[in-house]
Structure formats: structure tokens, C-alpha cells
Short mmCIF file of C-alpha atoms and ligand atoms in Angstrom, two decimals:
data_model
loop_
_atom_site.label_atom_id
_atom_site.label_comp_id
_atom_site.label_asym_id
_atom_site.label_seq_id
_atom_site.Cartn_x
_atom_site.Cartn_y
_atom_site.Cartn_z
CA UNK A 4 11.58 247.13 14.97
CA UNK A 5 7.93 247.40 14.56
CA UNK A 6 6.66 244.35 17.06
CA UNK A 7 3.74 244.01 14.83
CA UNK A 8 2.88 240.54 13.95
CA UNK A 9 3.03 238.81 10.61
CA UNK A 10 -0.49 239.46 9.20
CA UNK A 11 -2.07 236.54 8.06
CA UNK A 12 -3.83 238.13 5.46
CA UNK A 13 -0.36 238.74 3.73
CA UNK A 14 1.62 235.72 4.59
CA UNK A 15 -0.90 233.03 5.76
CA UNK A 16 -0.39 231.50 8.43
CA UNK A 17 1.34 228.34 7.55
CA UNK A 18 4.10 230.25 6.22
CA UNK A 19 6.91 232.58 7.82
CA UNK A 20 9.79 231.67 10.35
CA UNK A 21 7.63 230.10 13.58
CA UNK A 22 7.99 233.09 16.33
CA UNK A 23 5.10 233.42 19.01
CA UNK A 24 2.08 235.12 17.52
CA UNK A 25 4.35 235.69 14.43
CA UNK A 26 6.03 238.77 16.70
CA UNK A 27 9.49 239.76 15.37
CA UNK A 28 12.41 237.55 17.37
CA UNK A 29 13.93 240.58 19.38
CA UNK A 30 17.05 240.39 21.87
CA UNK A 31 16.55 240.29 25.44
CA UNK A 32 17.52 244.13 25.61
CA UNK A 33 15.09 245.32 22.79
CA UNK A 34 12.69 248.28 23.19
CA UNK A 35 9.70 245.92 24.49
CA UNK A 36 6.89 246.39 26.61
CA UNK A 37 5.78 242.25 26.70
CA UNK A 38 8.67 239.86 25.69
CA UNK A 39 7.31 235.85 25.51
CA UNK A 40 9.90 233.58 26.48
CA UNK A 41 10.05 229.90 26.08
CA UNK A 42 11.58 228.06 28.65
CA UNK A 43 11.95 224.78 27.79
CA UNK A 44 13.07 222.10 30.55
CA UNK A 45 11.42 219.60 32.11
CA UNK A 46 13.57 218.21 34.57
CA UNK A 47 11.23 219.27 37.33
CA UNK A 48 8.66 215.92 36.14
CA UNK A 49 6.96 213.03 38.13
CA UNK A 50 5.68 211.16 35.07
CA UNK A 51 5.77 211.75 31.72
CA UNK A 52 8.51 213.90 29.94
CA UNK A 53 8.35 216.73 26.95
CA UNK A 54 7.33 219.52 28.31
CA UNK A 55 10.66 220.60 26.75
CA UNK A 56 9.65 220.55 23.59
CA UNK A 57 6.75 222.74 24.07
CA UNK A 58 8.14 226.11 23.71
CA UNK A 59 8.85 225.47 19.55
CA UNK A 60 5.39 224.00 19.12
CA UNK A 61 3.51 226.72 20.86
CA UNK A 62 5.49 228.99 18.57
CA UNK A 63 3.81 226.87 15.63
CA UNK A 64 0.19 226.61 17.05
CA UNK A 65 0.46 230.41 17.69
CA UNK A 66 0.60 231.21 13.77
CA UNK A 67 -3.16 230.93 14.93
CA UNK A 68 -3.13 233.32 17.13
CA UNK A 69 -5.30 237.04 16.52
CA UNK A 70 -4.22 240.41 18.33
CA UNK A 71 -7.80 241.92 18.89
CA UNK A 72 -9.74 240.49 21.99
CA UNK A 73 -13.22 240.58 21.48
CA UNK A 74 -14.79 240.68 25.43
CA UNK A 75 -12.14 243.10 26.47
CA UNK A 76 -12.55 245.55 23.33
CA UNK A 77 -8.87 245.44 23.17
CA UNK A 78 -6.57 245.50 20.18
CA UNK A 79 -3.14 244.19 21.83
CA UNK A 80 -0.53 244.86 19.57
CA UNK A 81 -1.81 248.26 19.00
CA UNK A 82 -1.36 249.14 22.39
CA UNK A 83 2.06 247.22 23.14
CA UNK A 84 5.57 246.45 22.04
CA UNK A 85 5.38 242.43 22.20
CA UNK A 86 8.28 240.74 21.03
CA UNK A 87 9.21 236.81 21.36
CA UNK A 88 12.81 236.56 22.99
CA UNK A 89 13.53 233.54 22.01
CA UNK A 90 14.36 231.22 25.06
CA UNK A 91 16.08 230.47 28.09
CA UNK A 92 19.59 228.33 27.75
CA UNK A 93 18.67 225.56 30.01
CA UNK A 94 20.74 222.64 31.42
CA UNK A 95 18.77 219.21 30.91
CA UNK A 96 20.39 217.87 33.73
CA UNK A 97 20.19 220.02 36.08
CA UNK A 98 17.37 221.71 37.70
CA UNK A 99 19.44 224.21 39.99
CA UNK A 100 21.26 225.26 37.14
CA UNK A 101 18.48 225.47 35.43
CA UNK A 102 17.03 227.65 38.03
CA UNK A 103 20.15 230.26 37.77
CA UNK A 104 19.89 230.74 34.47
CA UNK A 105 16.67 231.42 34.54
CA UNK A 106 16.49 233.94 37.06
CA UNK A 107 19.87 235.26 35.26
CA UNK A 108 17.80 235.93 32.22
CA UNK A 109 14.24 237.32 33.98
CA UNK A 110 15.05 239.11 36.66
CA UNK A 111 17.15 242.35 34.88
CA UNK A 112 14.30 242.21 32.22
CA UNK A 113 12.12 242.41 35.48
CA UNK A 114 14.07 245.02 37.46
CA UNK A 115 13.80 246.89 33.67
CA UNK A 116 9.81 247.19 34.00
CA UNK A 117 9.51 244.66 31.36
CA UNK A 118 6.29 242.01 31.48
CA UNK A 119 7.18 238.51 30.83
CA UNK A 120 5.13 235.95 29.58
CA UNK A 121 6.73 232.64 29.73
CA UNK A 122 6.43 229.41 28.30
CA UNK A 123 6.93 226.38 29.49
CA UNK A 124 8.65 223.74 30.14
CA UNK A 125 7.27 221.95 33.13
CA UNK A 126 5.66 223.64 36.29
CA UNK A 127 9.16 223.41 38.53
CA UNK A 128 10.19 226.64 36.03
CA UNK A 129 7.51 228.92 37.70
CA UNK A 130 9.63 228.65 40.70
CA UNK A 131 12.38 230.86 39.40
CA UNK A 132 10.28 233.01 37.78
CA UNK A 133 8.60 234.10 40.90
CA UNK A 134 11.74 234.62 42.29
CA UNK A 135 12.65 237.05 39.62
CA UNK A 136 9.42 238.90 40.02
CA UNK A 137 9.09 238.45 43.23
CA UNK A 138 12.06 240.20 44.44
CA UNK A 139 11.26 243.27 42.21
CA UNK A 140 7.44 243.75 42.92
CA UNK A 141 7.23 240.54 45.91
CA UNK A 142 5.01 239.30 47.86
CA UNK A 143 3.05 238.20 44.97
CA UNK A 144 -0.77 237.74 44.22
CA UNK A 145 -0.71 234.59 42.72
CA UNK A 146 -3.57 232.99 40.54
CA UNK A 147 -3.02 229.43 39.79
CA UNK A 148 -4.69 227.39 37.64
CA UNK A 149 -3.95 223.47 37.85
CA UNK A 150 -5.43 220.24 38.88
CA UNK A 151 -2.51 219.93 41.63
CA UNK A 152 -2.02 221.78 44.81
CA UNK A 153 1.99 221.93 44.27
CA UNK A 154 2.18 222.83 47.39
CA UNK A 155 4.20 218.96 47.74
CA UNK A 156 6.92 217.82 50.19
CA UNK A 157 10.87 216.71 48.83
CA UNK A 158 10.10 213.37 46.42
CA UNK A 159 12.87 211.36 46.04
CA UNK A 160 14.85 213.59 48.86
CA UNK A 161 14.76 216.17 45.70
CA UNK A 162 13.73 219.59 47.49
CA UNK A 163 12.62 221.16 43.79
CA UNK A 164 10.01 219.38 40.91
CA UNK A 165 6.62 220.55 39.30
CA UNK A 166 4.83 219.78 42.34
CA UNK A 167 6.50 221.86 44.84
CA UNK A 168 7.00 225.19 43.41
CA UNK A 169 4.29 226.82 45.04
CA UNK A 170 5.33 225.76 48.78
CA UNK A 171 8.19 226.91 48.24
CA UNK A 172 7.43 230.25 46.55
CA UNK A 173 5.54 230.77 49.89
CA UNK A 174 8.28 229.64 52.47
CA UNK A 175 10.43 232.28 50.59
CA UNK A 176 8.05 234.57 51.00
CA UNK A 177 7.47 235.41 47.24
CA UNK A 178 3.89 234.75 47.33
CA UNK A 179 1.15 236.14 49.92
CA UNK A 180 -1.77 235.23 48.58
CA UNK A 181 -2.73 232.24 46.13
CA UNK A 182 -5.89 232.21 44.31
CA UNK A 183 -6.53 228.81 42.84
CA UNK A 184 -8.82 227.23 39.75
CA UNK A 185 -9.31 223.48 38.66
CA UNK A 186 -7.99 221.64 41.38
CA UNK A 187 -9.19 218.31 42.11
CA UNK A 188 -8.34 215.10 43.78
CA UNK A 189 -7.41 212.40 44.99
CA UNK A 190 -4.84 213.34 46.71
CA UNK A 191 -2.71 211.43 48.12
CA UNK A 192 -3.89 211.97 51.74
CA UNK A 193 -5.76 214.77 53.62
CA UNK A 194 -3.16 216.16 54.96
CA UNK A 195 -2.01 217.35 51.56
CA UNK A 196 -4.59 219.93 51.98
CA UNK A 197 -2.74 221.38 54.88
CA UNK A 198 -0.78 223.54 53.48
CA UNK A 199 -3.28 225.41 51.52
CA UNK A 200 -5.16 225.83 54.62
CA UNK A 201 -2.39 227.00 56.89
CA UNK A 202 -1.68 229.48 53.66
CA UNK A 203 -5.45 230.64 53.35
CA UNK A 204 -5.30 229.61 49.89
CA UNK A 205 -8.78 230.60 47.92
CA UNK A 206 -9.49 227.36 46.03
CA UNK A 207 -12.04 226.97 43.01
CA UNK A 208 -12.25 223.22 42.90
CA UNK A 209 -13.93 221.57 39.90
CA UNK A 210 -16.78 220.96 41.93
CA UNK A 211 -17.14 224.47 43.24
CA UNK A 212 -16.96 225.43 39.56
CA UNK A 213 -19.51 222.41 38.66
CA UNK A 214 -21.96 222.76 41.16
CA UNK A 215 -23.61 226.17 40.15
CA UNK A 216 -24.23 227.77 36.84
CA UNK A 217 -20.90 228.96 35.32
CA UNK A 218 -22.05 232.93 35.37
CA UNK A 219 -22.46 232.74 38.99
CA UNK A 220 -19.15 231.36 39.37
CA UNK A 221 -17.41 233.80 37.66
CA UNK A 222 -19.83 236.59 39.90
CA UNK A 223 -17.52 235.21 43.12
CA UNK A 224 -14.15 235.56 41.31
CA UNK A 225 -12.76 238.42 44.03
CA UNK A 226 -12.37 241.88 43.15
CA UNK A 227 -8.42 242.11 42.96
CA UNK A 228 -6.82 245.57 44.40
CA UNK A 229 -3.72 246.84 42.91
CA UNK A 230 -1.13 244.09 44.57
CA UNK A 231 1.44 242.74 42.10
CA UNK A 232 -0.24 239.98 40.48
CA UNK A 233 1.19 236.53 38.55
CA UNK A 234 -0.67 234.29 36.79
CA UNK A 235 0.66 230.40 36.14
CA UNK A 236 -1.69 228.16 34.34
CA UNK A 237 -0.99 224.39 33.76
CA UNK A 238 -2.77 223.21 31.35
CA UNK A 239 -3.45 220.17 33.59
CA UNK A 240 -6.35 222.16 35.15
CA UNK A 241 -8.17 221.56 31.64
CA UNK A 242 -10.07 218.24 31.53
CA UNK A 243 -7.88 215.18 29.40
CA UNK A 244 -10.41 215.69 26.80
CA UNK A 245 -9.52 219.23 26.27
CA UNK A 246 -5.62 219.18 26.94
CA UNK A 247 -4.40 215.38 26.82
CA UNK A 248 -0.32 216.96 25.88
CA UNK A 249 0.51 217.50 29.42
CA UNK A 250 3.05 215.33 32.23
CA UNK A 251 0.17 214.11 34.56
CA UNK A 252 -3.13 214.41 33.72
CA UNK A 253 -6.44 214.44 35.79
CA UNK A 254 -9.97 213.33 34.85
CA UNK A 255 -12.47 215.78 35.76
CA UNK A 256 -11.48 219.03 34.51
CA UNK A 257 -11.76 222.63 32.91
CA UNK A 258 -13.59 222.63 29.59
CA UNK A 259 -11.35 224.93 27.55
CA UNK A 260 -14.43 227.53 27.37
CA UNK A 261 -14.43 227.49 31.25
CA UNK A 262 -10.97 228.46 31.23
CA UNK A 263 -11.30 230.85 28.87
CA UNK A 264 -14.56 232.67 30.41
CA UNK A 265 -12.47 232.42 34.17
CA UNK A 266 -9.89 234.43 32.24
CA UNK A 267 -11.78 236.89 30.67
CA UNK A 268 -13.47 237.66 33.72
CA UNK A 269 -10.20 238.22 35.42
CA UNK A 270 -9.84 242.25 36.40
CA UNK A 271 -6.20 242.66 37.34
CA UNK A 272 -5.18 246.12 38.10
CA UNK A 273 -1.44 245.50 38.22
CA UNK A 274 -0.56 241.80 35.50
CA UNK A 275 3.10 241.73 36.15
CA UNK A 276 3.68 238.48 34.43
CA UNK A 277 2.41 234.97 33.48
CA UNK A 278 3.10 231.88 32.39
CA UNK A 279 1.63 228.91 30.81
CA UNK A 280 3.70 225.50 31.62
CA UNK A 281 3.11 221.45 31.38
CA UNK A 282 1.63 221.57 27.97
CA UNK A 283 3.47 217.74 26.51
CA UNK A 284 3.68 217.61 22.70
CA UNK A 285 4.21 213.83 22.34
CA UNK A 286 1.07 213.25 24.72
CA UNK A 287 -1.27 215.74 22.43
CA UNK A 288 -3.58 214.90 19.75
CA UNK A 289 -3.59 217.42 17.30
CA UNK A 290 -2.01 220.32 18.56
CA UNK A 291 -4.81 220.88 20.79
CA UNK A 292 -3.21 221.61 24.23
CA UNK A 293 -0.45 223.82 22.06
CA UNK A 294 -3.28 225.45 20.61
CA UNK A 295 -5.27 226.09 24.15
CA UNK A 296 -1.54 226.81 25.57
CA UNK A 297 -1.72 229.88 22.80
CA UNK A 298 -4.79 230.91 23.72
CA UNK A 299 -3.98 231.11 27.87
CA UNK A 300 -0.82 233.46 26.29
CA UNK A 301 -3.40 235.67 24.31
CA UNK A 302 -5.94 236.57 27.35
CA UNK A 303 -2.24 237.47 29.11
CA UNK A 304 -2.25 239.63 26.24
CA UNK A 305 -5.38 241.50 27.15
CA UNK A 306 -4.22 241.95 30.46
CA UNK A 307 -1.07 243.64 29.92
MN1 MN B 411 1.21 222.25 38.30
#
């Protein structure tokens, strides 16, 4: 197997058998450096459902998608075996089954040196990610882009949905340290804030990122030292305007250019994984959270 992707100058790019970045569909045990896996559940949601079908669109959107990045003077797929690995088997039904099976799947591709990008699927599925990668290269650097804390208490008397996967990556002491982009309120009271706090989170809000110039933003992104570092980005951190496919959308966000410059900026001496989750196909207007979804998986790409 070659791992190269489809070129579009071939086959264009409306053609061909939809695979992320038109990557060959290898098995989980395939000679890979990067796999991208679709994990496509969303029984973690609040409000709006789909997030299940985003894995197979993302795959279609990503026929877009280009292998040299520009900023980074980096030609990916020269320099790595990516593959897409199909996805996850998933229970609709059940989120702790769900949560098995995912970690049944990750984790030996973790403990195997592997990098995996995923694709979600709604943000509850980072959970069991973390726990895969945590427990190989744990406690985690985690940078989170969203509009939300998750950092949430039980809803419902249910311990586990997208808004609580980060408290409880932290009380199982996956994650040490949570760098944060996009978040906004309201909340729901002040106290939600208490977590982060108690956690010495380092939050970007919207108005942080808003109130200077953009450039010197980026200038007071840290300097990150060689800890294990994950990357989860719900596309809810981008403004309605720029991602309106996604379970619970905020006003007042991320252009997709932000995102993309806080990305590019991003030096990370050790990327173990990423992931890229909430993205709502029957909520989107043409394909353009999909598309921005494929576009959070290629800077991954440049960091791998
Ligand atoms: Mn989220």
C-alpha cells in the first residue's frame, strides 16, 4: 500500500470511492504512521442530533483536501504513511458501550505508536479517546477549542454527554493541563467557571481573542515543551456564520481564518493525536462546517 492520496489531477475530485483526503481505506493493523478514524455517534447530545452522520460527509468534503501546507513548508504525505481506517462500530444506544468499543479500537493502535486523528461524532467521544491516549503517554496537554467549557456536572443524572468530557478526563487524571480557544458565554451561572479555575485552565475567550489585533494574539499562544499533547476542536468554537452544522451553536465566534491562523501558529513538539467532533450535517449549509471540519484534520496533518 502506497498511502498516497488520489491525485486530483488524475481523477478529479468528484470522482473515486469517498475515503478521507482520498487516502487508501487500510485495516486497523496496516503499516501506518497517521490512521483517521471516523467515529460516528452522537448519543453524548443536549440539543440537536447528527453528529453521526458526520464521519461519511467529512470523507466527501475532504476530496478537497491538498497534502502540501503552505505556512509550515510541509508536504504531508511525503513525509507520512496516512491511511483512513474506516470507523469505529458504535452502539446508538448506548454511550458506555460506545465508550468500550472505542477505547477497544484506539488504545492497541495507541500502545502501537500509531497517531490518531479522529472524527467525530459528538464531543462525549473525546472522552474515550483520551483514555486511550492517556493511559499510554497520560497526563495529557490538552488544547481545546470550543465555545463550551465541558467541564459540566451529571444532566439528567447521566454522568457522561458532550459537555462533560473534559471534567472528567481531569478527575481521571488523563489531562494536566488544558489550554482553551473560543469559549464564550452565557453560562449558565458563575460557578460554571469553577472548575476551570480550580484546574488552572488557560482560556482564550472570544473577547481575549477580539480585543487586540489577531498577530498579537497569536504572540501569547505559550511556548509548549515536549509533554504529550491532544488537540480536540469542536467546531462550535467557530462563529454560526462560519460553522452553522454543529449540535449547539453559539453567536460570537471564531472566523474560520482565526482558527486556522491559531492553528498554524501552534508549535507542538510531541502531537500525539487529535480530533475534530460536533460538526452536524443536517444543520449545515453547504458543506461548509464539513469543509472547515477537513481543514482542522489537515493542520493535524502538519503537525504530525
Ligand atoms: Mn464541546
Amino acid at each position: 500500500m502506497d498511502f498516497k492520496p488520489l491525485s486530483g489531477r488524475e481523477f478529479p475530485r468528484f470522482s473515486g470511492i469517498k475515503t478521507f483526503f482520498r487516502l487508501p481505506h487500510a485495516p486497523l493493523d496496516a503499516d501506518y504512521d497517521v490512521g483517521i478514524l471516523g467515529v460516528p455517534f452522537d448519543g453524548g447530545v443536549s440539543y440537536r442530533p447528527g453528529a453521526r452522520f458526520a464521519p461519511s460527509r467529512i470523507r466527501e468534503m475532504s476530496s478537497l483536501g491538498r497534502t502540501y501546507h503552505w505556512s509550515r513548508e510541509d508536504h504531508w504525505a511525503n513525509r507520512l504513511k496516512v491511511a483512513d481506517i474506516g470507523d469505529v462500530s458504535t452502539v446508538p444506544l448506548s454511550i458506555e458501550q460506545t465508550y468500550k468499543k472505542i477505547e477497544a479500537t484506539v488504545l492497541p493502535l495507541v500502545q502501537k505508536k500509531k497517531k490518531i486523528l479522529s472524527v467525530g461524532g459528538d464531543h462525549s467521544t473525546t472522552l474515550p479517546l483520551l483514555r486511550s491516549f492517556g493511559k499510554v503517554h497520560g497526563p495529557l496537554r490538552l488544547i481545546h477549542f470550543d465555545a463550551h467549557l465541558d467541564t459540566y456536572p451529571a444532566a439528567w443524572d447521566c454522568e457522561y454527554h458532550h459537555g462533560a468530557f473534559l471534567r472528567h478526563a481531569i478527575e481521571e487524571g488523563l489531562v494536566k493541563e488544558v489550554v482553551q480557544f473560543g469559549i464564550r458565554g452565557p453560562l449558565v451561572s458563575k460557578e460554571d467557571l469553577d472548575f476551570a479555575t480550580k484546574h488552572k485552565f488557560k482560556i482564550f475567550t472570544m473577547d481575549n481573542i477580539r480585543n487586540t489585533h489577531l498577530n498579537e494574539v497569536l504572540k501569547t499562544i505559550p511556548a509548549f515543551d515536549a509533554t504529550p499533547t491532544y488537540i480536540t476542536f469542536d467546531v462550535d468554537a467557530l462563529d454560526p456564520a462560519f460553522a452553522p452544522g454543529t449540535g449547539t451553536p453559539v453567536p460570537g465566534g471564531l472566523t474560520s481564518y482565526e482558527a486556522q491562523r491559531i492553528l498554524r501558529e501552534l508549535q507542538i513538539p510531541n502531537f500525539i493525536g487529535g480530533d475534530v467532533v460536533e460538526v452536524c450535517p443536517a444543520s449545515d449549509s453547504s458543506d461548509i462546517t464539513s469543509l472547515f471540519a477537513m481543514d482542522v484534520l489537515f493542520e493535524y496533518l502538519g503537525m504530525c
